[in-house]
Amino acid sequence: MAAYPAQPAGDMKPPVPHVPAGEMLKLLDELAAYSAPGPGVTRLLYTPEWQGVQHFLQERMAGLGLEVRMDQVGNVYGTLAGSQVSDKVILTGSHIDTVVNGGRYDGAYGVAAAVTALHYLLETFGPPLRTLAVVSFCEEEGSRFPLTFWGSGNVTGLYSGKECIDCTDADGITLGAAMAACGLAGDEGLAAEAAAGLEQSGGSRSAGCGSEGSEVESMAGLEGSFWRNNSPVRSDIAAYVELHIEQGIILERTSRRIGVVQAIAGQRRYLVKVGGTANHAGTTPMGLRQDALAGSAEMLLALEHSALAEGDPLVATTGRLEVYPGTSNVIPGEVQFTLDIRHSEAGVLERFCAAVLAEFAELGRRRGLTLEVQMLLETAPAPMDQELRAALEEICLQQEKPYLSMVSGAGHDAQLFAPRCPAAMIFVPSQGGISHSPGEYTSPEELAAGLEVLTAILYRLAYE
Amino acid sequence: MAAYPAQPAGDMKPPVPHVPAGEMLKLLDELAAYSAPGPGVTRLLYTPEWQGVQHFLQERMAGLGLEVRMDQVGNVYGTLAGSQVSDKVILTGSHIDTVVNGGRYDGAYGVAAAVTALHYLLETFGPPLRTLAVVSFCEEEGSRFPLTFWGSGNVTGLYSGKECIDCTDADGITLGAAMAACGLAGDEGLAAEAAAGLEQSGGSRSAGCGSEGSEVESMAGLEGSFWRNNSPVRSDIAAYVELHIEQGIILERTSRRIGVVQAIAGQRRYLVKVGGTANHAGTTPMGLRQDALAGSAEMLLALEHSALAEGDPLVATTGRLEVYPGTSNVIPGEVQFTLDIRHSEAGVLERFCAAVLAEFAELGRRRGLTLEVQMLLETAPAPMDQELRAALEEICLQQEKPYLSMVSGAGHDAQLFAPRCPAAMIFVPSQGGISHSPGEYTSPEELAAGLEVLTAILYRLAYE
């Protein structure tokens, strides 16, 4: 890679085909054992299962010769110090938490593959030229507390630490208390003290509790403000590479082994309120109605039509819709529904959303309905690094793995790194596109293929 | 009326214009005072408010010279015995219960006007030739227990009495216990004894708890089976006339004073389940979706389109719609919605429903969605008596009141009488079409106009 001092490979050989997939598959089994009872895997942030798995990973990585560290929010690192460059880190990994009744692969695969790749590289080629590290992010899913990307978001400065004080889970336990129960810097005393400090320091914008990771703020200036010791914030990351299951059906439908992610789609989420007139379903003639649901139905069809006309990778979804008063013999007086619209290009996303909302307004006007639109979330598209993408495509060709250059419609930790350092993502197929479910599945061969590509790119970044 | 022995009017004059509307308006005020706390009027079956109002009505009617009786389910009658024909009854009235936070007019108006009309007729013309009675039905709305028409349904044999044992309100109180608390024959001992008797007698079909009054069974054979004494079942009703607010906006929009009801619309209610595939809103391309909500939206628009094309009096409504799993970033895997379709002609209703459901099936097939349809309710249209309608129109012309011959889209007690005796309904306008709300309103002049028409038809039926 042009960004790093070139070095002749000497007698080193690029790492294929002896990457030990068996070790990774066994590790995936071991990780899946850390789960709350119930179908699939449930490993929520700061629960006993979560503590168990992060402890297990630290022990395992230490045993493999990695230098192990847990930061103040619970992100776990396993590092191989570079023999030539050690002030910057080539980082790889994913998140270790799951949704409730999730699968064995979402997140855990990226961690297990990274540990296996580093172990293999160390055993085969010795210490890297440039520092190489695995990360097991504490959280990404937002399944226990109303925030996502708590792991990578703390590393990149999306979060300020204040969230410890405000956020509560479904049982009313604060994030700070949950952290303190794990021996992390979340106890209220520290949080209050730090919050006071933060107010004085000022200027660093927080995404706040309930944010969904829409914007990534500067990494600077936070270290030492909230996190007294062992701050999660890092400014030494030279590149971030994440291996993940696709969680979609595109690779399966196109019979590709590997997805090289071009960009993680940007997203806008809206709440739309359509107001009509609730009235008696029997006594109000069809011609005298302002039916908020009939109007909403017309809007949803227009949305689908526009999205199909725009073409891939644009996706537009209404996943939630509520009708008021919601009684079979009353004409709906109000409907509220969500819009989730995604595209990899900011300009297209902007134009499409504006056009759809204008059409909604026109449809509402024509029916005498009121329309209120509130943007709930805006995430900018996160383009992956061009050079890393090119390198990944070259590796796929070398390894004779059919690949697809594709957009990720789902959010990933990599999107938080993309604005600050070269970032890349490698996808493997998800059977039937199923994820966030015990039915999540990727075959051992496909998992092994992803590991081989990851190992090769890490070799290029850290050893060449 | 041809159905009754004709008699020369002699020196009697048809009853206009001195019907005392003031007495009726005062009575409406008095009735509205019997309400649970909160906005509007809340007078649910067998509550203290309900007991109070039925007791008040009995005292008032007795004071006006009517012979008073409460039957075993709490229907209150005030009767003027006929001097010539006394084995048949000309019945007029409405229901005394309300919805939660309902208005002052729905039901109560028909009772207050009937009491006033009988008082006026008795004072002005003496006892009638044919027996004339006011009824204050105990219940019609289904607001406390999951059954409607409990008053008129017991009179006409829709209910068997067994419902006392099965039905519970939101607090788990059985209908039987609620009746017993009012001193009515609802205590469990009696109910059990009577249930045993019913099983032996057999053959009488019950609408059951939770029924919405879809079918009216024979009046025969029930008397004395469940109801030990003072049975609510009546087979002596010669005609039933009900005055009611329209609960719609047709009279207001057409600037008419009086609605002469042609028929009470028949109704079909369905539950439709549309099954698709729940999937990730970000990773599933538009072309690879089976979105149950997008499919449902297309169905709802098709329904609206077909209903508008069919024209009045057909009405078709989806009042309830639920999306599963109902998360903004998940493509809906299932949608359930209700259909409420009404028309005054059984053939049209049948044809329209069949065509709509066939179209739904075709739309579902085209999108790869499953479709399940369950009929929840079927009520036959109830045509009002032709001769009574003609008499009412003649009265409107004589009294110079602009009237409209119209279909009632809402259900009323009159529909239970229509299959067994001549039945008629008179509507007055509802401001803005609003009902089942504290905002329900009809002006004193319009209320007076309805009273004048009711009094005139009762005069014709009982005095001419």
Short mmCIF file of C-alpha atoms in Angstrom, two decimals, chain A residues 246-250 253 267 269 279-291 293-298 300-301 303-304 307-308 312 314-323 325-332 338-340 342 367 408-411 432-436, chain B residues 246-250 253 267 269 279-289 291 293-298 300-301 303-304 307-308 312-323 325-332 338-340 342 367 408-411 432-436:
data_model
loop_
_atom_site.label_atom_id
_atom_site.label_comp_id
_atom_site.label_asym_id
_atom_site.label_seq_id
_atom_site.Cartn_x
_atom_site.Cartn_y
_atom_site.Cartn_z
CA GLU A 246 -23.57 -9.72 4.37
CA GLN A 247 -26.94 -9.89 6.21
CA GLY A 248 -28.53 -9.70 2.77
CA ILE A 249 -29.20 -11.93 -0.21
CA ILE A 250 -27.21 -10.22 -2.94
CA ARG A 253 -28.42 -14.44 -5.59
CA GLN A 267 -29.59 6.59 5.69
CA ARG A 269 -35.17 7.97 8.81
CA ASN A 279 -65.62 9.30 11.44
CA HIS A 280 -68.26 6.60 11.50
CA ALA A 281 -67.43 3.85 8.99
CA GLY A 282 -71.12 3.19 8.35
CA THR A 283 -72.58 6.68 8.05
CA THR A 284 -69.88 8.57 6.14
CA PRO A 285 -70.21 8.23 2.35
CA MET A 286 -66.99 7.40 0.48
CA GLY A 287 -66.98 10.80 -1.22
CA LEU A 288 -67.07 12.73 2.08
CA ARG A 289 -64.09 11.09 3.81
CA GLN A 290 -60.64 12.28 4.79
CA ASP A 291 -59.30 8.80 5.46
CA LEU A 293 -55.09 5.37 6.10
CA ALA A 294 -56.28 5.40 2.49
CA GLY A 295 -54.06 8.46 1.97
CA SER A 296 -51.12 6.74 3.64
CA ALA A 297 -51.63 3.68 1.45
CA GLU A 298 -51.34 5.90 -1.61
CA LEU A 300 -46.60 3.98 0.47
CA LEU A 301 -47.33 2.81 -3.05
CA LEU A 303 -42.72 5.42 -2.32
CA GLU A 304 -42.34 1.88 -3.60
CA ALA A 307 -37.72 3.43 -5.24
CA LEU A 308 -38.10 0.81 -7.95
CA ASP A 312 -30.38 -0.26 -6.77
CA LEU A 314 -31.64 2.70 -3.28
CA VAL A 315 -33.91 1.06 -0.72
CA ALA A 316 -36.98 2.61 0.88
CA THR A 317 -39.01 0.93 3.60
CA THR A 318 -41.95 1.60 5.86
CA GLY A 319 -41.48 -0.86 8.70
CA ARG A 320 -43.78 0.68 11.28
CA LEU A 321 -47.25 2.09 10.74
CA GLU A 322 -49.87 2.89 13.36
CA VAL A 323 -53.50 3.77 12.84
CA PRO A 325 -58.07 5.34 16.69
CA GLY A 326 -57.54 1.86 15.24
CA THR A 327 -61.10 0.55 15.52
CA SER A 328 -62.62 -1.49 12.74
CA ASN A 329 -65.74 0.67 12.42
CA VAL A 330 -64.06 4.09 12.58
CA ILE A 331 -62.45 5.80 9.59
CA PRO A 332 -58.79 6.42 10.55
CA THR A 338 -41.70 5.54 9.45
CA LEU A 339 -39.57 5.91 6.34
CA ASP A 340 -36.14 4.30 6.13
CA ARG A 342 -30.80 4.45 2.07
CA ARG A 367 -57.19 14.34 -0.22
CA SER A 408 -23.72 -2.27 2.27
CA GLY A 409 -27.27 -1.30 3.08
CA ALA A 410 -26.68 -2.15 6.74
CA GLY A 411 -24.63 -0.02 9.10
CA GLY A 432 -31.29 -16.68 2.52
CA GLY A 433 -30.20 -13.18 3.55
CA ILE A 434 -31.26 -14.07 7.11
CA SER A 435 -29.63 -12.33 10.05
CA HIS A 436 -30.57 -11.10 13.54
CA GLU B 246 -78.25 10.39 11.96
CA GLN B 247 -74.65 10.03 13.24
CA GLY B 248 -73.59 11.00 9.74
CA ILE B 249 -73.29 14.09 7.58
CA ILE B 250 -75.68 13.33 4.76
CA ARG B 253 -74.73 18.21 3.48
CA GLN B 267 -72.54 -5.31 7.01
CA ARG B 269 -66.60 -7.49 8.64
CA ASN B 279 -36.14 -8.85 6.11
CA HIS B 280 -33.44 -6.24 6.66
CA ALA B 281 -34.57 -2.86 5.31
CA GLY B 282 -31.01 -1.94 4.38
CA THR B 283 -29.70 -5.09 2.75
CA THR B 284 -32.70 -6.33 0.75
CA PRO B 285 -32.93 -4.76 -2.71
CA MET B 286 -36.36 -3.46 -3.73
CA GLY B 287 -36.72 -6.13 -6.40
CA LEU B 288 -36.19 -9.01 -3.96
CA ARG B 289 -38.82 -8.10 -1.37
CA ASP B 291 -43.26 -6.58 1.62
CA LEU B 293 -47.25 -3.65 3.97
CA ALA B 294 -46.61 -2.48 0.41
CA GLY B 295 -48.95 -5.27 -0.73
CA SER B 296 -51.57 -4.26 1.83
CA ALA B 297 -51.31 -0.63 0.70
CA GLU B 298 -52.11 -1.75 -2.84
CA LEU B 300 -56.44 -0.72 0.45
CA LEU B 301 -56.21 1.54 -2.57
CA LEU B 303 -60.72 -1.28 -2.05
CA GLU B 304 -61.21 2.49 -2.04
CA ALA B 307 -66.05 1.42 -3.39
CA LEU B 308 -66.02 4.81 -5.12
CA ASP B 312 -73.44 5.25 -2.52
CA PRO B 313 -74.69 3.74 -0.30
CA LEU B 314 -71.76 1.33 -0.41
CA VAL B 315 -69.10 2.11 2.17
CA ALA B 316 -65.86 0.20 2.70
CA THR B 317 -63.41 0.95 5.49
CA THR B 318 -60.18 -0.35 6.95
CA GLY B 319 -60.16 1.04 10.47
CA ARG B 320 -57.54 -1.21 12.05
CA LEU B 321 -54.22 -2.24 10.56
CA GLU B 322 -51.27 -3.80 12.34
CA VAL B 323 -47.77 -4.37 11.02
CA PRO B 325 -42.73 -7.02 13.41
CA GLY B 326 -43.38 -3.27 13.29
CA THR B 327 -39.78 -2.02 13.44
CA SER B 328 -38.64 0.86 11.27
CA ASN B 329 -35.65 -1.02 9.81
CA VAL B 330 -37.37 -4.34 9.10
CA ILE B 331 -39.47 -5.01 5.98
CA PRO B 332 -42.96 -5.99 7.24
CA THR B 338 -60.00 -5.24 9.06
CA LEU B 339 -62.57 -4.64 6.35
CA ASP B 340 -65.95 -3.12 7.18
CA ARG B 342 -71.84 -2.07 4.14
CA ARG B 367 -46.34 -10.03 -5.15
CA SER B 408 -78.61 4.05 7.56
CA GLY B 409 -75.01 2.92 7.50
CA ALA B 410 -75.03 2.53 11.27
CA GLY B 411 -76.78 -0.30 13.08
CA GLY B 432 -70.67 17.72 11.37
CA GLY B 433 -71.70 14.07 11.35
CA ILE B 434 -70.12 13.75 14.81
CA SER B 435 -71.36 11.13 17.23
CA HIS B 436 -69.99 8.87 19.96
#
